[in-house]
Each structure stands twice: as C-alpha cells, then as structure tokens.
PDB file of C-alpha atoms in Angstrom:
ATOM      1  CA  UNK D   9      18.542  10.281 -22.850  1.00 63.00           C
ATOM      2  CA  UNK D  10      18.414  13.762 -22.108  1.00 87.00           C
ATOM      3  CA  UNK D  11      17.320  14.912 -18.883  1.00 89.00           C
ATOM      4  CA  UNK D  12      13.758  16.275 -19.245  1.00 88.00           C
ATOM      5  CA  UNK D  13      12.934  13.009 -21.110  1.00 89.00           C
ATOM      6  CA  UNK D  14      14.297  11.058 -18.236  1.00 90.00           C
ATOM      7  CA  UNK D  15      11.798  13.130 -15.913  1.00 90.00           C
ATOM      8  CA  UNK D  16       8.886  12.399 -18.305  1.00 88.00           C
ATOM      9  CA  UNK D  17       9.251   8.715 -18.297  1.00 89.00           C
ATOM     10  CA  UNK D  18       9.923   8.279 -14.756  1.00 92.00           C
ATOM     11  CA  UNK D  19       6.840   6.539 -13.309  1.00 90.00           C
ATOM     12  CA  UNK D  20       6.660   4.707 -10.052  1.00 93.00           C
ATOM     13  CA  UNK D  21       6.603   0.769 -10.398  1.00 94.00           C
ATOM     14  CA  UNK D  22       5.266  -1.803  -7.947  1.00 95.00           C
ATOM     15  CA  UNK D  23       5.918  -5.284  -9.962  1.00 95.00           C
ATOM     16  CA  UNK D  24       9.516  -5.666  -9.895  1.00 96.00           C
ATOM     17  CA  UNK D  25      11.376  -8.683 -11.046  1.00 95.00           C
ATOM     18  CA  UNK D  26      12.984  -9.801  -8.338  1.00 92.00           C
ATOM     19  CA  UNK D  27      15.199 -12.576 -10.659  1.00 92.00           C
ATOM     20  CA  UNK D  28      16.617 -10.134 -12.612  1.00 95.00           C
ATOM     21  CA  UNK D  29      19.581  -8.440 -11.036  1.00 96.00           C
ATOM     22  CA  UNK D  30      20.560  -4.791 -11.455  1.00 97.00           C
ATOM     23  CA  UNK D  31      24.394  -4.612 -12.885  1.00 97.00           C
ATOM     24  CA  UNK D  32      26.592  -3.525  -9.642  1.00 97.00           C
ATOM     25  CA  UNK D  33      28.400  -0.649 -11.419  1.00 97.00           C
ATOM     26  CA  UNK D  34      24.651   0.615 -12.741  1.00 98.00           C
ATOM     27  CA  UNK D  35      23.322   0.919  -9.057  1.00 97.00           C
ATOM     28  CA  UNK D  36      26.850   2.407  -8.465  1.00 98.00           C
ATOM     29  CA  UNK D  37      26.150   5.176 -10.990  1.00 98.00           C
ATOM     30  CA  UNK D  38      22.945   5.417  -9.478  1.00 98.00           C
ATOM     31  CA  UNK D  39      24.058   6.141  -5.628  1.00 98.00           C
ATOM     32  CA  UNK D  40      26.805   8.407  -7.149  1.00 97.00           C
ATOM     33  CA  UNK D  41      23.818  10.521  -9.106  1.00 97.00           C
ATOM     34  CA  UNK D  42      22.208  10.313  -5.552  1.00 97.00           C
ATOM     35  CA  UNK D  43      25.811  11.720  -4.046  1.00 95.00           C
ATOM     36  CA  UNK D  44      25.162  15.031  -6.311  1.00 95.00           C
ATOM     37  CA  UNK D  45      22.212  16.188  -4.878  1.00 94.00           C
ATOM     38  CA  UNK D  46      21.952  19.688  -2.933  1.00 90.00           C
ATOM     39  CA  UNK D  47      22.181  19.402   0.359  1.00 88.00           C
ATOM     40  CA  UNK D  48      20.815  22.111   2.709  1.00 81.00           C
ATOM     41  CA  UNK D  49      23.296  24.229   4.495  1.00 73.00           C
ATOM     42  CA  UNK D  50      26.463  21.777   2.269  1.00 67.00           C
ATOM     43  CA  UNK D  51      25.983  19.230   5.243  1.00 73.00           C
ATOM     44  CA  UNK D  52      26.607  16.177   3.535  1.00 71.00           C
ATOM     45  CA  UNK D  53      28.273  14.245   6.510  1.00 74.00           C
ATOM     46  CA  UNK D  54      24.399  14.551   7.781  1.00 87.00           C
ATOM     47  CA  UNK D  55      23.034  11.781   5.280  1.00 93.00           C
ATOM     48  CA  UNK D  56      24.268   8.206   5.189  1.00 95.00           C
ATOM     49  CA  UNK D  57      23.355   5.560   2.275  1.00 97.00           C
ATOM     50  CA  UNK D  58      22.731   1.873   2.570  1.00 97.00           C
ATOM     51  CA  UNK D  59      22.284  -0.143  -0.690  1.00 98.00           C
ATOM     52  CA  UNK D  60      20.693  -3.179   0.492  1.00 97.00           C
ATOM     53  CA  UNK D  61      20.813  -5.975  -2.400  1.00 97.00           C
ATOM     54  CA  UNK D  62      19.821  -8.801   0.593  1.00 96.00           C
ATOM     55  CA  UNK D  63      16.696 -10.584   0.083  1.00 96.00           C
ATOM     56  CA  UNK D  64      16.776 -11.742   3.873  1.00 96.00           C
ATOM     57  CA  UNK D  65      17.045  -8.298   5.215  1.00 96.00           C
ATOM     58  CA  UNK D  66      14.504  -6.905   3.473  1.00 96.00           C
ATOM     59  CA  UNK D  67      11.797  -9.961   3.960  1.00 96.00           C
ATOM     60  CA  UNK D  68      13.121  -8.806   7.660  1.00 95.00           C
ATOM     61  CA  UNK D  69      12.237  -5.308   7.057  1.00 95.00           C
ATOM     62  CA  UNK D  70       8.755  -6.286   5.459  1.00 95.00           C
ATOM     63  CA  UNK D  71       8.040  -8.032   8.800  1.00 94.00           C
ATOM     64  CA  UNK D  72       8.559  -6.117  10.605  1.00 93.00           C
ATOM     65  CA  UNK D  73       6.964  -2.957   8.669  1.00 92.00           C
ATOM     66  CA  UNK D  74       3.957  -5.173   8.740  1.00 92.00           C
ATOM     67  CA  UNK D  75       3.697  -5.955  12.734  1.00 90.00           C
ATOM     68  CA  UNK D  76       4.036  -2.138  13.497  1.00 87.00           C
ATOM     69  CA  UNK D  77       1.317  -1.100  10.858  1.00 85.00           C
ATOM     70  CA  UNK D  78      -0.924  -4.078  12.433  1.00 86.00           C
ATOM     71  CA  UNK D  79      -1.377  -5.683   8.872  1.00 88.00           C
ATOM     72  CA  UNK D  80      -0.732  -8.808   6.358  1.00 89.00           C
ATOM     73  CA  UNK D  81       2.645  -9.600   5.503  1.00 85.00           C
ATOM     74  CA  UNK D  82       3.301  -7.755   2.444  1.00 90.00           C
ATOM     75  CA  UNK D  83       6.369  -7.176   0.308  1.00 94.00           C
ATOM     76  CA  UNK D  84       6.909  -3.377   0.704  1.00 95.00           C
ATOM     77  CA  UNK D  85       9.567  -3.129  -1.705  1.00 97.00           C
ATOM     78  CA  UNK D  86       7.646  -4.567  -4.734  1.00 97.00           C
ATOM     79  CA  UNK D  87      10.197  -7.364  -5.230  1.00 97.00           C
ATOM     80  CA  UNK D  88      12.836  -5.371  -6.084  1.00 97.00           C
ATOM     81  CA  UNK D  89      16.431  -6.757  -6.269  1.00 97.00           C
ATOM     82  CA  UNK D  90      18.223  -3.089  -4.799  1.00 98.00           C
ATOM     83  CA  UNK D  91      16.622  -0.576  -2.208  1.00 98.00           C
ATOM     84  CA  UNK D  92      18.775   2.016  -1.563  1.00 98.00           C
ATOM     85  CA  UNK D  93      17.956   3.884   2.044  1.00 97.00           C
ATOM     86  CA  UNK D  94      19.191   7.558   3.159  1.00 97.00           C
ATOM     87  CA  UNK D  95      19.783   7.687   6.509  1.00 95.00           C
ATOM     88  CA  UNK D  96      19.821  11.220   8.550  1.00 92.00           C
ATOM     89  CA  UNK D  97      21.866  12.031  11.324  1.00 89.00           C
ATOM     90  CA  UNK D  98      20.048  12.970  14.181  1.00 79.00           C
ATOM     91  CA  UNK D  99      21.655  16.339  14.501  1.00 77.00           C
ATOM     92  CA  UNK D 100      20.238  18.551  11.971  1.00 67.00           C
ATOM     93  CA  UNK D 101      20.775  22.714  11.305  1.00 65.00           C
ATOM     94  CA  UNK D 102      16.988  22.870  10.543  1.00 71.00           C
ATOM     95  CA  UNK D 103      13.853  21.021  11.854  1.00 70.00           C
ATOM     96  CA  UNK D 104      12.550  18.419   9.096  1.00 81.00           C
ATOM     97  CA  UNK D 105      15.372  19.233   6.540  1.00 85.00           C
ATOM     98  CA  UNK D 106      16.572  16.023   6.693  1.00 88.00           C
ATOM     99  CA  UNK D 107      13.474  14.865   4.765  1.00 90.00           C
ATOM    100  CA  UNK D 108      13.711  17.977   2.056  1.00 91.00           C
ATOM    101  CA  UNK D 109      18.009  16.515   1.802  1.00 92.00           C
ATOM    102  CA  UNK D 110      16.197  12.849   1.794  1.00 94.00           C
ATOM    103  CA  UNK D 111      14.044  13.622  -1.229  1.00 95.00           C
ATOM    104  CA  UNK D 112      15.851  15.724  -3.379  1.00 95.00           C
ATOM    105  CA  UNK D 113      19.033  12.413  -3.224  1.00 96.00           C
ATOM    106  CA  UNK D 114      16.059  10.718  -3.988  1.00 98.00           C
ATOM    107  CA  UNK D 115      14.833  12.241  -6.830  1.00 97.00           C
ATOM    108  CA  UNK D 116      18.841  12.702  -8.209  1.00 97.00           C
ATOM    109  CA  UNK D 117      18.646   9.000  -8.032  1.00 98.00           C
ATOM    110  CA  UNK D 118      15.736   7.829  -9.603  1.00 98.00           C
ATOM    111  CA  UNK D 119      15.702  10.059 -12.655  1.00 97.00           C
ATOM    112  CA  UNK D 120      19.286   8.674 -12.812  1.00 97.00           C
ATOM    113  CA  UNK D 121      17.787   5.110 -12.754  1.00 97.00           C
ATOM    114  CA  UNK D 122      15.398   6.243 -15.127  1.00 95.00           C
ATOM    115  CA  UNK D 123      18.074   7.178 -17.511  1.00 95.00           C
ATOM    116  CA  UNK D 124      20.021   3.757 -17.199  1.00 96.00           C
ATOM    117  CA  UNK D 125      16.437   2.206 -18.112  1.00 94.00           C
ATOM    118  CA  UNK D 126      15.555   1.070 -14.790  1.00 96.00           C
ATOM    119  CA  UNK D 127      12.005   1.053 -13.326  1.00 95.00           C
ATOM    120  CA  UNK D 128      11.974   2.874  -9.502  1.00 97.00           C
ATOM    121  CA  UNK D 129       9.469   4.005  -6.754  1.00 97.00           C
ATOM    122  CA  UNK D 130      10.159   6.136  -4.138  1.00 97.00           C
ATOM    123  CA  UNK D 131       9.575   4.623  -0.674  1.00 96.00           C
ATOM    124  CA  UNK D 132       8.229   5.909   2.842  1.00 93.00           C
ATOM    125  CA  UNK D 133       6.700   3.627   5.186  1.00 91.00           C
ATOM    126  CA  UNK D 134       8.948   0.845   5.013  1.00 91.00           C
ATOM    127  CA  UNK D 135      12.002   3.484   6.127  1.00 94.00           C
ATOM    128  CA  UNK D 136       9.993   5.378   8.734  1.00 92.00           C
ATOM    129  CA  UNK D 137       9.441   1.523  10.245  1.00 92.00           C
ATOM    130  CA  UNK D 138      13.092   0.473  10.027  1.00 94.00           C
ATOM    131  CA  UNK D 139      14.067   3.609  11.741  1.00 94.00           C
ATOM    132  CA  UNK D 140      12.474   2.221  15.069  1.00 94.00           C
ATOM    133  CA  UNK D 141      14.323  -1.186  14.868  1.00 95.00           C
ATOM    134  CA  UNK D 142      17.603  -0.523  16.024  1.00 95.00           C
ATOM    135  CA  UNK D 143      18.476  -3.813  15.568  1.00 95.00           C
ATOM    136  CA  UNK D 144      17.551  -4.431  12.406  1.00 95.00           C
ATOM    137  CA  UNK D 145      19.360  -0.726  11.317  1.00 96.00           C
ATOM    138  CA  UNK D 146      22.429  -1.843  13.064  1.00 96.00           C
ATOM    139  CA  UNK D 147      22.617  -5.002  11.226  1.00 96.00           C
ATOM    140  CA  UNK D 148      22.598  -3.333   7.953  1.00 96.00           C
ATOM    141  CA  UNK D 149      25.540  -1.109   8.691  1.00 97.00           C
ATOM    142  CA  UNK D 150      23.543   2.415   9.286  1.00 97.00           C
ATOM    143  CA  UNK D 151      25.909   4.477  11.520  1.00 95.00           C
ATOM    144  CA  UNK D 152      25.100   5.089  15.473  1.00 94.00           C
ATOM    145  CA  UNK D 153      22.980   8.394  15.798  1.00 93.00           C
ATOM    146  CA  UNK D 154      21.735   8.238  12.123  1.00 94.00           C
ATOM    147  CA  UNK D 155      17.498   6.929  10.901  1.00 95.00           C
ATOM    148  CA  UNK D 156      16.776   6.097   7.732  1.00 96.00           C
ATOM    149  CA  UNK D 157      14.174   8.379   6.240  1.00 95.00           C
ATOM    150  CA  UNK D 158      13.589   7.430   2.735  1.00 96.00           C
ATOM    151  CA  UNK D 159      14.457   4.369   0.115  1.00 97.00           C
ATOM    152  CA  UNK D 160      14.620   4.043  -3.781  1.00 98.00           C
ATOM    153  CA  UNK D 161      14.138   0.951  -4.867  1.00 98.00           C
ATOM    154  CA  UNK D 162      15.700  -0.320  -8.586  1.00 98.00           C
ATOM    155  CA  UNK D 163      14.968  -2.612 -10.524  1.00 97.00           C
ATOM    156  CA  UNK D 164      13.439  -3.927 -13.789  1.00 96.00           C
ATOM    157  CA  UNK D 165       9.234  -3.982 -13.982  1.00 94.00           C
ATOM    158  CA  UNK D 166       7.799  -7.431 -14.938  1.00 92.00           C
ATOM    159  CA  UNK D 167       5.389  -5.135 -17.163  1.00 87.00           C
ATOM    160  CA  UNK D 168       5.806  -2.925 -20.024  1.00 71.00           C
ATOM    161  CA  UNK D 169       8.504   0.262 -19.544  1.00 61.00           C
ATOM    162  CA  UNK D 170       7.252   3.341 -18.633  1.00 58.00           C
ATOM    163  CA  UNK D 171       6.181   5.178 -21.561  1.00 67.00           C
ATOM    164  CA  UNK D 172       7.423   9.241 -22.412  1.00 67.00           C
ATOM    165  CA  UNK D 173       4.753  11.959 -21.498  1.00 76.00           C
ATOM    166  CA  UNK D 174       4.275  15.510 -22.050  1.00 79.00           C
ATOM    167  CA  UNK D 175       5.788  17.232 -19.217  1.00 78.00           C
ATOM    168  CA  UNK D 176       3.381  19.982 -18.144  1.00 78.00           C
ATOM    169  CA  UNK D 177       1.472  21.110 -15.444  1.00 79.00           C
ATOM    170  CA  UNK D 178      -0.115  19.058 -12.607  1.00 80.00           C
ATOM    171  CA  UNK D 179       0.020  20.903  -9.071  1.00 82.00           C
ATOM    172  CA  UNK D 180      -2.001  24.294  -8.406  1.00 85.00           C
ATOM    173  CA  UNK D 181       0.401  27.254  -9.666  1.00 87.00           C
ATOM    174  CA  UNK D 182       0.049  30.986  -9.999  1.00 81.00           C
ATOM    175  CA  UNK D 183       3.120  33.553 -10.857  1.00 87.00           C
ATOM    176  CA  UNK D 184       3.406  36.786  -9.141  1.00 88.00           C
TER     177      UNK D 184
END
C-alpha cells in the first residue's frame, strides 16, 4: 500500500474483535514504525512504550478510568486485543511537547497499522487516567518518573474495513 493510501483509509474504529489476535511480529512492526517518528529536540530517551496485550490489565485500566470520570463501567479500549501506550518522562526541554512527540509516534503507528490491514483509534482519556494510578503504571512496567500520555490501540474491526477516500481538505487553511 503506498503511503497516502494508507492515510486515506485510516479511520478510527470502536468495535474491535477482541478474539482475534494481532500476529506478535505485526504489532512489532507496528511499535518499530512508532520508533521512527520525529522527536522534538532528538530526545528519544524522553518517551517510553508499553504494548499491553493483557486483558486483566486493561479491564483494570477501564475501572479505574471509569471511577475517576464518575461513570458506567465501560470498555475504553473498544475490545481491542493490543493497546500500545507512550509514556513521557517527566523532564521535558519544552512545556507540552511531550504530547506533540506523543502524537506524531502515534500517528507513525497507526498509518503503519493501517498498512498491515489493521483497524486503530487513537486514545486519550484512558492514558491521562492511568497516569494518576501509580500502581497500576508500575505494574505494567512504565519506568519511575515517566506518565503515559497517549495509546493506539490494534486490532481487527468486527465490521466492514475502512474504505479508501479522497484525501483533501478538511481543517480551515489559507497560504500566505
């Protein structure tokens, strides 16, 4: 697939199949598509990722998402079988450029997934919540001194695949 049809298909999916697994060395090509993005100021020991394929820690994650939003129990990750979170060190050169690093891995990644023919979504909430249970963050490995920031989460859709669209243009734009 080339790349600007990989961007044009890419559509965020919230019905995952949680039975069907995502090959290990696929979600390995994926974090290592992740590894390629630029990083402000070249500080790449400032991001940390955690590719969580446990079932139990994210149910732990939804439960806790849920308490500290005050609602229903929900699955935040749309049943999917791998969320991958990017974790910032809390020692950054800039303020808030640990969530411009966060996105563009992100992105690297799920246009990557894209390409393998897996469904994605970008995720928020459910990182901003982990990153104030240092318990739970400690039990999934993320270093001392880091918070996660954002996830991707993989997977196969129980629905149809995303279909190609004309790339053009969406967001307000003018050209000096």
């Amino acid at each position: 697939m080339q790349t600007l049809e990989a961007i044009a298909r890419r559509k965020s999916t919230r019905d995952f199949d949680p039975n069907k697994a995502v090959p290990e060395e696929i979600a390995d090509m994926v974090v290592k598509a992740g590894c390629q993005a630029p990083i402000g100021g070249n500080q790449r020991a400032s991001l940390h990722l955690t590719v969580c394929r446990s079932r139990e820690i994210l149910d732990e994650i939804n439960s806790f998402t849920a308490a500290a939003m005050k609602i229903d129990a929900r699955d935040f990750f749309y049943g999917a079988p791998v969320v991958i979170f990017v974790s910032a060190s809390q020692e950054q050169m800039a303020p808030s450029i640990e969530y411009a690093n966060a996105a563009c891995v992100i992105e690297n990644m799920l246009i990557a997934a894209t390409d393998a023919g897996l469904d994605n979504i970008y995720l928020w909430g459910a990182a901003q919540a982990l990153a104030r249970n240092s318990e739970l963050c400690a039990k999934m490995g993320i270093p001392e001194g880091f918070k996660p920031v954002s996830a991707a989460a993989i997977g196969y859709s129980l629905s149809a695949g995303a279909q190609p669209r004309e790339l053009s243009v969406s967001l307000s734009i003018n050209y000096v």
